[in-house]
Tab-separated table of C-alpha atoms in Angstrom:
chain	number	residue	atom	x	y	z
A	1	UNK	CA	30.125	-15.496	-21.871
A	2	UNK	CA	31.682	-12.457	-20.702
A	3	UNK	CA	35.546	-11.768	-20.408
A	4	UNK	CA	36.617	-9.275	-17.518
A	5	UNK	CA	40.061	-7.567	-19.037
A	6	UNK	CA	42.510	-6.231	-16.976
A	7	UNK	CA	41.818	-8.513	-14.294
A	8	UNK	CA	39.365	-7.641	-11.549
A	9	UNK	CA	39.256	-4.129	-11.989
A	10	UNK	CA	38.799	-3.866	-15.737
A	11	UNK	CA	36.346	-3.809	-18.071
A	12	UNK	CA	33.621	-6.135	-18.664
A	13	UNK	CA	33.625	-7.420	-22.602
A	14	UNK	CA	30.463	-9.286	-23.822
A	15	UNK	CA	27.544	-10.880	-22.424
A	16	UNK	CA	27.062	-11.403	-18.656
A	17	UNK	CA	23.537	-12.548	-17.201
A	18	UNK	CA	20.868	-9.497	-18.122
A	19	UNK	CA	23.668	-7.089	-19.023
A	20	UNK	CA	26.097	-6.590	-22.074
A	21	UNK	CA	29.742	-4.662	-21.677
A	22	UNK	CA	31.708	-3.319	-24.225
A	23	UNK	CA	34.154	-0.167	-24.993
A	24	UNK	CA	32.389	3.187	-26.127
A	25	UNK	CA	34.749	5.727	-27.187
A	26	UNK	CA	37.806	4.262	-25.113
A	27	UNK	CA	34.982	4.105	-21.942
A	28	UNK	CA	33.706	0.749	-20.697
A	29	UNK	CA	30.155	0.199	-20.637
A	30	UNK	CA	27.817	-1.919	-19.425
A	31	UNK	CA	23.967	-2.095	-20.802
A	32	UNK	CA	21.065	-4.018	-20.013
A	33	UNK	CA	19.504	-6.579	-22.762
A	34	UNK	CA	16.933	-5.265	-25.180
A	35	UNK	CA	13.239	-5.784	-24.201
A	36	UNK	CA	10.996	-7.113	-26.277
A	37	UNK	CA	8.356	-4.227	-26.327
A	38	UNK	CA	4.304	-4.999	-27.043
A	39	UNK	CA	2.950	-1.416	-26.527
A	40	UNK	CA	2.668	0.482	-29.535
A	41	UNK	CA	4.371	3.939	-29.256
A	42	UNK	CA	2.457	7.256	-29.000
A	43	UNK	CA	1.580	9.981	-31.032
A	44	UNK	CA	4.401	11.781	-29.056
A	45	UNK	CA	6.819	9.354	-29.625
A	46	UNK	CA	6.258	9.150	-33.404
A	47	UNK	CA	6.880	12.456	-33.594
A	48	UNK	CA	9.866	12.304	-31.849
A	49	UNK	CA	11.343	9.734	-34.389
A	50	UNK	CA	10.107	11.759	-37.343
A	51	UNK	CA	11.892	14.833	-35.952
A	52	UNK	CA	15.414	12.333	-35.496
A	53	UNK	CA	14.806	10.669	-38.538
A	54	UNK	CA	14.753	14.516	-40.169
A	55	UNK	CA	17.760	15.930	-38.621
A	56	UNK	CA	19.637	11.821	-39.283
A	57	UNK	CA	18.552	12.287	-43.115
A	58	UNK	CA	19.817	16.024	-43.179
A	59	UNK	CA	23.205	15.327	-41.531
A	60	UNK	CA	23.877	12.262	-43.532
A	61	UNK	CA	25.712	13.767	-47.137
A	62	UNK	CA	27.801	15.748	-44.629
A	63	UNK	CA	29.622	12.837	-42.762
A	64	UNK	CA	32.991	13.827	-44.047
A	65	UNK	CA	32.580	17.465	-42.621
A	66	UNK	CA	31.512	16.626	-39.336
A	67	UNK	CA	33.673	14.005	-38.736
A	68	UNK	CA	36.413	16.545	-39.084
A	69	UNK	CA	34.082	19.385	-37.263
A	70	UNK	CA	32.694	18.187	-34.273
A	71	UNK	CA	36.161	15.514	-33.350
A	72	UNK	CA	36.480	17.454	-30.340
A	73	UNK	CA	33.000	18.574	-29.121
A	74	UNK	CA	33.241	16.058	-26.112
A	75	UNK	CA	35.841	13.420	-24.858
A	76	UNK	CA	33.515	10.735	-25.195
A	77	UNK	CA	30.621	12.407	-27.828
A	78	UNK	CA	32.083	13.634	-31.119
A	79	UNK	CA	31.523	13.576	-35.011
A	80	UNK	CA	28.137	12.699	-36.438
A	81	UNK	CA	25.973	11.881	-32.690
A	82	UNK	CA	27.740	15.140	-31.453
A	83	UNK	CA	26.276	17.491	-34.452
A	84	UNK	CA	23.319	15.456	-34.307
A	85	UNK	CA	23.193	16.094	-30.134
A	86	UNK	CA	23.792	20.454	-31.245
A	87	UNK	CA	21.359	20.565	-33.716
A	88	UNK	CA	18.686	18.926	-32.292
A	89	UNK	CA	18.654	21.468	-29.419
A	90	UNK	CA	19.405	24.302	-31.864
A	91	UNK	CA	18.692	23.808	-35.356
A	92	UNK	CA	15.373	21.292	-35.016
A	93	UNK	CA	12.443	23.279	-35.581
A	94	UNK	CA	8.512	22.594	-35.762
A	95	UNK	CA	5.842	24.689	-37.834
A	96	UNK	CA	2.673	25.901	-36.369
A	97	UNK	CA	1.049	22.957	-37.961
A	98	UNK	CA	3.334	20.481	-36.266
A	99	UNK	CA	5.489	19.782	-38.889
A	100	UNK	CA	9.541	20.077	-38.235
A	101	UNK	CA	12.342	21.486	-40.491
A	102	UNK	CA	15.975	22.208	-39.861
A	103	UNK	CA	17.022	26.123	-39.894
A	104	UNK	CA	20.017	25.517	-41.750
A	105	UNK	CA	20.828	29.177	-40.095
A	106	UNK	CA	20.897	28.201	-36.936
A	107	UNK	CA	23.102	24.748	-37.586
A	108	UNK	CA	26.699	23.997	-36.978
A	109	UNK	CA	28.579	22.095	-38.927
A	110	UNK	CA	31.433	22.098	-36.832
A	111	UNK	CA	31.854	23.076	-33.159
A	112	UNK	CA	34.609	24.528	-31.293
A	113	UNK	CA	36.518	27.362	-29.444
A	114	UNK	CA	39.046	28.382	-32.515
A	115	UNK	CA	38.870	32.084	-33.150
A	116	UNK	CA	37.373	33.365	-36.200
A	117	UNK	CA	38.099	36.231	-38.712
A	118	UNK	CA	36.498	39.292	-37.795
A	119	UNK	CA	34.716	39.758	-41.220
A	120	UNK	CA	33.589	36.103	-43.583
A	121	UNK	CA	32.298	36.491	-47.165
A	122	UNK	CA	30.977	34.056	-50.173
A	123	UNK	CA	29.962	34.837	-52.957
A	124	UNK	CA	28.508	32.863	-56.811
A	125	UNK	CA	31.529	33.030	-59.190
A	126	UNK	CA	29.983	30.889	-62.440
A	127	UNK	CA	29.711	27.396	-61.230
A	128	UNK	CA	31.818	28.136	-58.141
A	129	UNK	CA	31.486	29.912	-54.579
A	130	UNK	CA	34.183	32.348	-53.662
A	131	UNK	CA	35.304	32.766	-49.617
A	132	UNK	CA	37.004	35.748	-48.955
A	133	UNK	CA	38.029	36.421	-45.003
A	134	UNK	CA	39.681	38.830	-42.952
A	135	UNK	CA	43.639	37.816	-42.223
A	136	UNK	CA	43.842	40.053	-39.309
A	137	UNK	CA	43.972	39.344	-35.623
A	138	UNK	CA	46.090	36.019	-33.556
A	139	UNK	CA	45.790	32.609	-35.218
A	140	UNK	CA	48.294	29.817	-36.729
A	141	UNK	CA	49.713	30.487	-39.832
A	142	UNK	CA	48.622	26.926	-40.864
A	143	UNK	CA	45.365	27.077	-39.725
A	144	UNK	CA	42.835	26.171	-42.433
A	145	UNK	CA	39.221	26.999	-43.724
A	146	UNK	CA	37.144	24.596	-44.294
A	147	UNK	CA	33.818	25.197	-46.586
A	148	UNK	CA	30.449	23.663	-47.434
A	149	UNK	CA	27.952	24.236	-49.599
A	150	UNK	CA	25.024	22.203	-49.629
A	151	UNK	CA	21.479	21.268	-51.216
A	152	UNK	CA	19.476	20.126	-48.158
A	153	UNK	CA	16.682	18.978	-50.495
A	154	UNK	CA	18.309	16.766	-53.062
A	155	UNK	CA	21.384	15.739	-50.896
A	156	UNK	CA	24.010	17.233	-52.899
A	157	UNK	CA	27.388	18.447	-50.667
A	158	UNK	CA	30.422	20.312	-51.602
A	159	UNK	CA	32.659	20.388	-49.533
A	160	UNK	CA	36.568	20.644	-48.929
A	161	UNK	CA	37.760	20.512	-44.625
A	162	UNK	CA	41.574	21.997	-45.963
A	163	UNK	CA	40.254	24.586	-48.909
A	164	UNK	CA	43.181	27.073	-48.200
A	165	UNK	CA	45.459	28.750	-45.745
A	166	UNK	CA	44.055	31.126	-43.458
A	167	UNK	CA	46.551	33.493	-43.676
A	168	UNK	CA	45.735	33.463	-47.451
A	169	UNK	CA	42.371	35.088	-46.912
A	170	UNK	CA	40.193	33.083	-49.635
A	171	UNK	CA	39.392	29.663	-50.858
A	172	UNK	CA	36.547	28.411	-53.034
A	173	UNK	CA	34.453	25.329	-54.547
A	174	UNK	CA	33.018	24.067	-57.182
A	175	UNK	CA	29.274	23.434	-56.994
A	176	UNK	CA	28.578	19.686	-58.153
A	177	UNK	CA	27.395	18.936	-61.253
A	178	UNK	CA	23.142	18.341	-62.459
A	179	UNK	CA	22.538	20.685	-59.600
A	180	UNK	CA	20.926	23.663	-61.645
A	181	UNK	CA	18.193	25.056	-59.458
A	182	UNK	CA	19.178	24.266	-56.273
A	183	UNK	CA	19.517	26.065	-53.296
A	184	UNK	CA	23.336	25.685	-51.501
A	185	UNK	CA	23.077	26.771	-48.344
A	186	UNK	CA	26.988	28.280	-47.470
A	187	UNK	CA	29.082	27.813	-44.234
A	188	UNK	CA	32.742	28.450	-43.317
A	189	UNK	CA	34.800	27.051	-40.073
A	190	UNK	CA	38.762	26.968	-39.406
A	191	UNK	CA	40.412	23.809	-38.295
A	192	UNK	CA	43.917	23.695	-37.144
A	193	UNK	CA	46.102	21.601	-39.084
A	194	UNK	CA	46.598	18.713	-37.262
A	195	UNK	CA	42.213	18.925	-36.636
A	196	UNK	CA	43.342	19.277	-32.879
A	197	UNK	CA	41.317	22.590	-32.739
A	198	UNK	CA	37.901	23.826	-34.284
A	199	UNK	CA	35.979	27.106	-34.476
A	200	UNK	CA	32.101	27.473	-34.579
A	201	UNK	CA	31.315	27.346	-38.178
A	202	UNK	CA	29.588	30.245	-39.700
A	203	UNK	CA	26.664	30.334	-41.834
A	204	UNK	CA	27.120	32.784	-45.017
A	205	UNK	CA	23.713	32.615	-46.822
A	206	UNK	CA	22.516	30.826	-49.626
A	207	UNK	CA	22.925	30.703	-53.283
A	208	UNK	CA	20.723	29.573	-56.345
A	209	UNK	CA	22.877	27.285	-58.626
């Protein structure tokens, strides 16, 4: 049974014949029943999963981050499906032999139109990573970095979305524990306070912990 809300002219909520309605990001929506499929999928269509299945596995530890970083890439298409929508086009890569890797270069971990600093530094301090930015230029004095470092291969994330001022010019993390070895990949972004605004985040390299 479906329920129309609002009267005639409002959304459709639940099941109705061959099609399903429901509310997707404060949008209503209406969807056709799932088929029950008997072909087996393709050799191109296998690949495509592994490649979404890659990028769904690399994106997972950093939930938190993109939550926070991609809330405003699209009215109706933020957070985790938004990052995952940028860095499939971007980030998704495939090897001469067919193979696919992320380019943890070329990926965002947040999106947006906030400016940057002009210059964005990081470097190994013992068990910690030290940011050090420019404080020059227009911006909110309560604007804040936020900073990631993170072990694509064993799943290990550090990570803090209000790490300091901007105006302050430096922040910094501590690299989690057991993860001698492993290669943190860096980035920095600045969120406004209230998360209402975003810049691009910036990758600054890699370090060996």
């Amino acid at each position: 049974m479906a329920i129309i809300r609002n009267g005639p002219n409002g959304g459709l909520t639940g099941k109705f014949g061959s099609v399903i309605g429901y509310k997707l990001n404060g949008q209503d929506v209406i969807k056709g029943l799932a088929k029950v499929r008997t072909k087996k999928p393709g050799a191109k269509e296998l690949a495509n999963r592994a490649k979404f299945a890659l990028l769904q596995a690399w994106q997972r530890p950093l939930l938190g981050v993109l939550r926070v970083g991609f809330r405003n890439y699209a009215p109706t298409f933020q957070g985790f499906v938004a990052a995952k929508s940028y860095n499939s086009k971007h980030a998704l890569k495939t090897r001469e032999d067919g193979t696919s890797y992320i380019d943890p270069s070329l990926a965002l971990v947040s999106f947006g139109s906030l400016t940057v600093p002009k210059t964005m530094h990081m470097e190994r301090q013992g068990d910690s990573i030290l940011f050090t930015w420019s404080t020059d230029g227009h911006y909110e004095m309560i604007d804040q970095a936020m900073v990631l470092a993170y072990c694509s291969e064993t799943g290990q994330a550090a990570y803090d979305i209000a790490a300091g001022k901007r105006y302050m010019g430096t922040a910094s993390i501590e690299l989690p524990d057991d993860s001698a070895g492993c290669e943190f990949h860096v980035y920095i972004a600045f969120v406004a306070y209230d998360h209402s605004s975003q810049s691009n985040s910036h990758y600054l390299g890699s370090v060996i912990a």
